[in-house]
Short mmCIF file of C-alpha atoms in Angstrom, two decimals:
data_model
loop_
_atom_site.label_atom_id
_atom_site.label_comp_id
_atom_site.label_asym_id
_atom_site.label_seq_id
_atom_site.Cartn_x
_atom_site.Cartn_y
_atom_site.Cartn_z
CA UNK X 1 6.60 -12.99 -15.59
CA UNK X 2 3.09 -12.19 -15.27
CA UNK X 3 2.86 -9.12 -12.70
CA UNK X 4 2.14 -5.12 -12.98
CA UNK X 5 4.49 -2.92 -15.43
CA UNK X 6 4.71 0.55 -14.91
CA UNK X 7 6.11 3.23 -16.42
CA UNK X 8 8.07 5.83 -16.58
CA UNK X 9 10.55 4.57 -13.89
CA UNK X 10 10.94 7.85 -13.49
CA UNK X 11 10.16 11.53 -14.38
CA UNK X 12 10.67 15.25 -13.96
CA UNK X 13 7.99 17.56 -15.06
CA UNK X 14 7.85 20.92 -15.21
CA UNK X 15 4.80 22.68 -13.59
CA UNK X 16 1.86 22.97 -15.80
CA UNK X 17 2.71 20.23 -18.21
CA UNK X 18 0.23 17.35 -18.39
CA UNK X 19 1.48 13.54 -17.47
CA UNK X 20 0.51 10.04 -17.61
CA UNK X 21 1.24 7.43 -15.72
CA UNK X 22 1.16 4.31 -17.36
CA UNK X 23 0.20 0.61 -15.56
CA UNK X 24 -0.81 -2.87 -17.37
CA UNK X 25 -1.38 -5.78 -15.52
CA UNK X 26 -1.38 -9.14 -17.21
CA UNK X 27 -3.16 -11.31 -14.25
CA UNK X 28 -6.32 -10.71 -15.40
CA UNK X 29 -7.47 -8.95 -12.09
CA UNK X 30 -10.78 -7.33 -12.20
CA UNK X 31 -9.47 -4.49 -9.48
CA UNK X 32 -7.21 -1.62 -9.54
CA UNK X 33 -5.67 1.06 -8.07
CA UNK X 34 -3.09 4.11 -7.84
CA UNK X 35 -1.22 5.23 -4.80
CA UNK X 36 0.94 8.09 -3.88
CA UNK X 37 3.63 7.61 -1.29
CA UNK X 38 5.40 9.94 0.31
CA UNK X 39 7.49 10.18 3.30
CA UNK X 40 5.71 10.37 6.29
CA UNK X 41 2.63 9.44 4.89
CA UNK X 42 2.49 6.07 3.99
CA UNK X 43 0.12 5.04 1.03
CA UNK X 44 -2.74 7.14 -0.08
CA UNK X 45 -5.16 5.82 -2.22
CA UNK X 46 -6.05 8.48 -5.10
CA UNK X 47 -8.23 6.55 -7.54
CA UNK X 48 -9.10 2.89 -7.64
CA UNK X 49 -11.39 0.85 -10.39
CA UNK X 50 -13.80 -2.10 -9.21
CA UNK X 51 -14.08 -3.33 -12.94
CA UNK X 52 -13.16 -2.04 -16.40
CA UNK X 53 -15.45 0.26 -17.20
CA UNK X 54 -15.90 1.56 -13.54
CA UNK X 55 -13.82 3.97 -11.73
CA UNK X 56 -14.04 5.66 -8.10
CA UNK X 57 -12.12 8.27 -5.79
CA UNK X 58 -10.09 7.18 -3.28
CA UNK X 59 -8.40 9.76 -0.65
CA UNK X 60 -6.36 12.38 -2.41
CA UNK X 61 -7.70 12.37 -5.65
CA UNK X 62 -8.02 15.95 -6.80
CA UNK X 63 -5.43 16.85 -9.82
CA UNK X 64 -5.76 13.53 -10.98
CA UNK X 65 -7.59 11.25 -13.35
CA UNK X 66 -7.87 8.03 -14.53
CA UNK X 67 -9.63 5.48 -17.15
CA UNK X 68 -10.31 1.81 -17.61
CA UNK X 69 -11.18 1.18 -21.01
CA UNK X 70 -9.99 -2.23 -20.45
CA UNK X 71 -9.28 -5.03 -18.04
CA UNK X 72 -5.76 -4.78 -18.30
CA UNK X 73 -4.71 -1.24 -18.31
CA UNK X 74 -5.46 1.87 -15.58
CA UNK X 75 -3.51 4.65 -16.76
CA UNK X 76 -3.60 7.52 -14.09
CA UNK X 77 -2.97 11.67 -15.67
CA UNK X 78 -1.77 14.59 -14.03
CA UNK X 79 -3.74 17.13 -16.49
CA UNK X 80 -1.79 20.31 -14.54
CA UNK X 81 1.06 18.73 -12.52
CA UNK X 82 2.05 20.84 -9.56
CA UNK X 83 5.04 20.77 -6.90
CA UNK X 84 3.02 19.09 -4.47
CA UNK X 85 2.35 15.72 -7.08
CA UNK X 86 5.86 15.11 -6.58
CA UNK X 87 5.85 11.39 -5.33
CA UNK X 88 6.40 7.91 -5.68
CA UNK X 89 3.22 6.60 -7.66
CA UNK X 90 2.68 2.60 -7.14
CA UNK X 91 -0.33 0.73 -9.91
CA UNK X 92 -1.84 -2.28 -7.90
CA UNK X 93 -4.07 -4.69 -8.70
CA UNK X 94 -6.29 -7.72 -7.15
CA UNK X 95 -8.73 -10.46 -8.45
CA UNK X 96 -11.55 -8.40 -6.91
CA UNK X 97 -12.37 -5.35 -4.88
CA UNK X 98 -12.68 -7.25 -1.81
CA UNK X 99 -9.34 -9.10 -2.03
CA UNK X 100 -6.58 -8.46 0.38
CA UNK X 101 -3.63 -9.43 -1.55
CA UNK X 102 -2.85 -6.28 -4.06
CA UNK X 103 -0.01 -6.90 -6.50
CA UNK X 104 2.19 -3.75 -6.66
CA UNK X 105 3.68 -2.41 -9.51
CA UNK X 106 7.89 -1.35 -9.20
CA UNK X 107 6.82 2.64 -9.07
CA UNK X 108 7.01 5.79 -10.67
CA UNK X 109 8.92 8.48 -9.22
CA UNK X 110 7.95 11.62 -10.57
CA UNK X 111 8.80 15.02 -9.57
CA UNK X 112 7.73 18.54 -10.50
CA UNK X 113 9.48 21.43 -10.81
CA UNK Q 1 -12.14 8.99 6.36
CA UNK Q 2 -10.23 6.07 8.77
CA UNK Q 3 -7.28 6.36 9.96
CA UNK Q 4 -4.41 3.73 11.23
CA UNK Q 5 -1.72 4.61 13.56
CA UNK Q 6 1.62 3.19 12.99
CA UNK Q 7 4.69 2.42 15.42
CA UNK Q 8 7.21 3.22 15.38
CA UNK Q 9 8.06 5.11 12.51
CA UNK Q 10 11.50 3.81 12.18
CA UNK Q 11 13.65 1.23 13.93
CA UNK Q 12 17.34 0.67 13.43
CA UNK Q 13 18.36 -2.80 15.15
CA UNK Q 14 21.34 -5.53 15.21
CA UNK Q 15 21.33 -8.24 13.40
CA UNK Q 16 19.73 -11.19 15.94
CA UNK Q 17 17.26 -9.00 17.75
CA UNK Q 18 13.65 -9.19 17.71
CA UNK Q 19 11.60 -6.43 16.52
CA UNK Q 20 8.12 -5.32 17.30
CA UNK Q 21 5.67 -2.95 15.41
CA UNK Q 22 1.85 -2.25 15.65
CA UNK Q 23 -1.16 -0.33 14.56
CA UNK Q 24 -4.41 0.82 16.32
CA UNK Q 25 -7.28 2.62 14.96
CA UNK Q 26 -10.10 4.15 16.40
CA UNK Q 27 -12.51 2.00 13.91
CA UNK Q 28 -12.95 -1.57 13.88
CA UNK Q 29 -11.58 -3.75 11.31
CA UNK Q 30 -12.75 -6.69 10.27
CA UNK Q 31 -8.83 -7.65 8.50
CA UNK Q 32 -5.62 -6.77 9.40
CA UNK Q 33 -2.92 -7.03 7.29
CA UNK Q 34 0.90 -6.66 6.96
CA UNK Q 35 2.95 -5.75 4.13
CA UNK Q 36 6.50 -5.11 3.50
CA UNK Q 37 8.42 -2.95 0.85
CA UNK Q 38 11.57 -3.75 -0.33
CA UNK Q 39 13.85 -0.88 -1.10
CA UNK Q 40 13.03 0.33 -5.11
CA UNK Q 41 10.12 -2.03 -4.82
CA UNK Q 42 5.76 -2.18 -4.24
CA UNK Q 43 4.82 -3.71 -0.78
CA UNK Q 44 4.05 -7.14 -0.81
CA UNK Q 45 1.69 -8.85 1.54
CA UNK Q 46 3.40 -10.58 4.40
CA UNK Q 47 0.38 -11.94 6.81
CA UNK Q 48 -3.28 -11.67 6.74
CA UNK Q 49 -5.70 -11.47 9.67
CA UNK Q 50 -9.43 -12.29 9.91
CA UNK Q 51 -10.57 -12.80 13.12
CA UNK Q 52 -10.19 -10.60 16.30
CA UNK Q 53 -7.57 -12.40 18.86
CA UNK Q 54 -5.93 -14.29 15.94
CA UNK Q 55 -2.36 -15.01 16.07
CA UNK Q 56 -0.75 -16.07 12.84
CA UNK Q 57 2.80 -17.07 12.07
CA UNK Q 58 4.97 -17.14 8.56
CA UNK Q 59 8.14 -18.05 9.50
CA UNK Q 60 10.22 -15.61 11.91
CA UNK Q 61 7.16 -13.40 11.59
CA UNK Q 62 4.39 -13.72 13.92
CA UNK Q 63 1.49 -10.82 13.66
CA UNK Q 64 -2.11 -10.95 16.12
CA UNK Q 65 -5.33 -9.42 15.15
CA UNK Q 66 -6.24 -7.67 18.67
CA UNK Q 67 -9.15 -8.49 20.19
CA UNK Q 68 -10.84 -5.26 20.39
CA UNK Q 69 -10.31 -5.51 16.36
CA UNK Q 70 -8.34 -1.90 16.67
CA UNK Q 71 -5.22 -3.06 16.80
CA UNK Q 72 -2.56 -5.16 15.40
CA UNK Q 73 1.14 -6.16 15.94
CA UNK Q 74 3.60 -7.55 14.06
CA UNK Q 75 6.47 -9.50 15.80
CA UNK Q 76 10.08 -10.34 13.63
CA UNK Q 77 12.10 -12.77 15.26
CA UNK Q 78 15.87 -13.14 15.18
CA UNK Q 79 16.38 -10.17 12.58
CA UNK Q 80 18.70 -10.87 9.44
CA UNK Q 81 20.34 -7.99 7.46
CA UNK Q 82 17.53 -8.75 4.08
CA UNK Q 83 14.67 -8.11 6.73
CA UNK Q 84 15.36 -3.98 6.00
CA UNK Q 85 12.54 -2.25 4.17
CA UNK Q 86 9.41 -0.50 5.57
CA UNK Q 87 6.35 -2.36 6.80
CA UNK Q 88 2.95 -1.38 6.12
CA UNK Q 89 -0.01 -2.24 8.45
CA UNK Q 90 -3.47 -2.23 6.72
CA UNK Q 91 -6.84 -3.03 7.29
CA UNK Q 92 -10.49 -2.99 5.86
CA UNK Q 93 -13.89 -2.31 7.80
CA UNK Q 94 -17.10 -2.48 7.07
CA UNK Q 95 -18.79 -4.19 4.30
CA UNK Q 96 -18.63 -4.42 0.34
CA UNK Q 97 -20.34 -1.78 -1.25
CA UNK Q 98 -19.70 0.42 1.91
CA UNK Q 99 -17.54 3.56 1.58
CA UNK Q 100 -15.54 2.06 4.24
CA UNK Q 101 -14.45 -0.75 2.56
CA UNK Q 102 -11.15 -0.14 0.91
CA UNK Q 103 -7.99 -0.67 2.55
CA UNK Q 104 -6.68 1.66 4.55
CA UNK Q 105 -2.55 1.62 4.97
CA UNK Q 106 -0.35 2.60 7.78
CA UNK Q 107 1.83 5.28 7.37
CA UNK Q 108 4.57 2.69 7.83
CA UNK Q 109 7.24 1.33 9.65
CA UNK Q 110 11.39 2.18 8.57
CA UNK Q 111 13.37 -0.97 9.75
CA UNK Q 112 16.89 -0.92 9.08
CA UNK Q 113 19.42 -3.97 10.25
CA UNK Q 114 22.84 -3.35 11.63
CA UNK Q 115 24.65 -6.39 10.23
#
């Protein structure tokens, strides 16, 4: 079923440790992103990519980093994680930057300790 | 950066009743949009909205694009029990290229159904 895969599920972390998130779309869309959601807050954007190769900041983005070697895969890292990263992360992806309909990954739910 | 303002932030209902949600901003939009999230799931897009004073339907959900293009609502009609989740307004100003471009979400919209 052609879609977004994410993973872990799920995660705890201990402070300090480094993390990656993983995401790989098979649709072939040129546009991706990570979000954090958390209660209250609704969906913040932290880092999104126009095109492989290219990558750009979105809201919350510091403490995080990301990569697009390829079409297919935007893999997001925590490099330090902290108490505060603790979060439900959702991958999307669209056909371009400009599109309106974003596939959504399942989530990660990671927390730190 | 922009920001949307959703309500409310939660709604608990009865099965049968109609429900009503909506969004303003203090920017113009040029698209509205409405997505839902299933519990354990991403959001998936529901209804999309181009024009200002557009009304658009899919199925027991009707949503309008206001006409000031700062607002939005989002109608459900005759609840049923698998309509639960939360429900995301979002919208995009400005132009490509422009640092106002991406999508901005809601901070959402809790909707529970009494069965």
């Amino acid at each position: 079923i052609a879609g977004i895969t994410q993973a872990p599920t799920s995660q705890i972390l201990a402070a300090g440790r480094r993390m990656t998130l993983r995401c790989t779309q098979d649709m072939r869309h040129n546009a991706m992103y990570w979000y954090r959601q958390d209660l209250g807050l609704g969906l913040r954007l932290i880092h999104y990519s126009n095109t492989a190769g290219t990558t750009g900041k979105g809201e919350v983005p510091d403490g995080y980093s990301v990569s697009r070697a390829n079409t297919d895969d935007f893999p997001l890292t925590l490099a330090s994680a902290v108490p505060s990263q603790t979060s439900v992360y959702f991958c999307a992806s669209s056909d371009s930057a400009g599109a309106n309909v974003l596939t959504f990954g399942a989530g990660s739910r990671l927390t730190v300790l | 950066g922009q920001q949307l303002n959703q309500s409310p932030q939660s709604m608990f209902i009865q099965e049968g009743e109609d429900v009503s949600m909506n969004c303003t901003s203090s920017s113009i939009f040029n698209t509205w949009l409405w997505y839902k999230q299933d519990p354990g799931e991403g959001p998936v897009l529901l209804i999309a909205l181009y024009k200002a004073g557009e009304l658009t339907s899919n199925g027991r959900l009707t949503a309008q694009f206001g006409i000031t293009r700062k607002d939005s609502f989002l109608n459900i009609s005759a609840s049923i029990p698998s309509d639960v989740g939360i429900y995301f307004c979002a919208g995009r100003g400005g132009y490509s290229g422009g640092s106002n471009y991406k999508l901005t979400f809601g901070k959402g919209t809790l909707l529970t159904v009494n069965p």
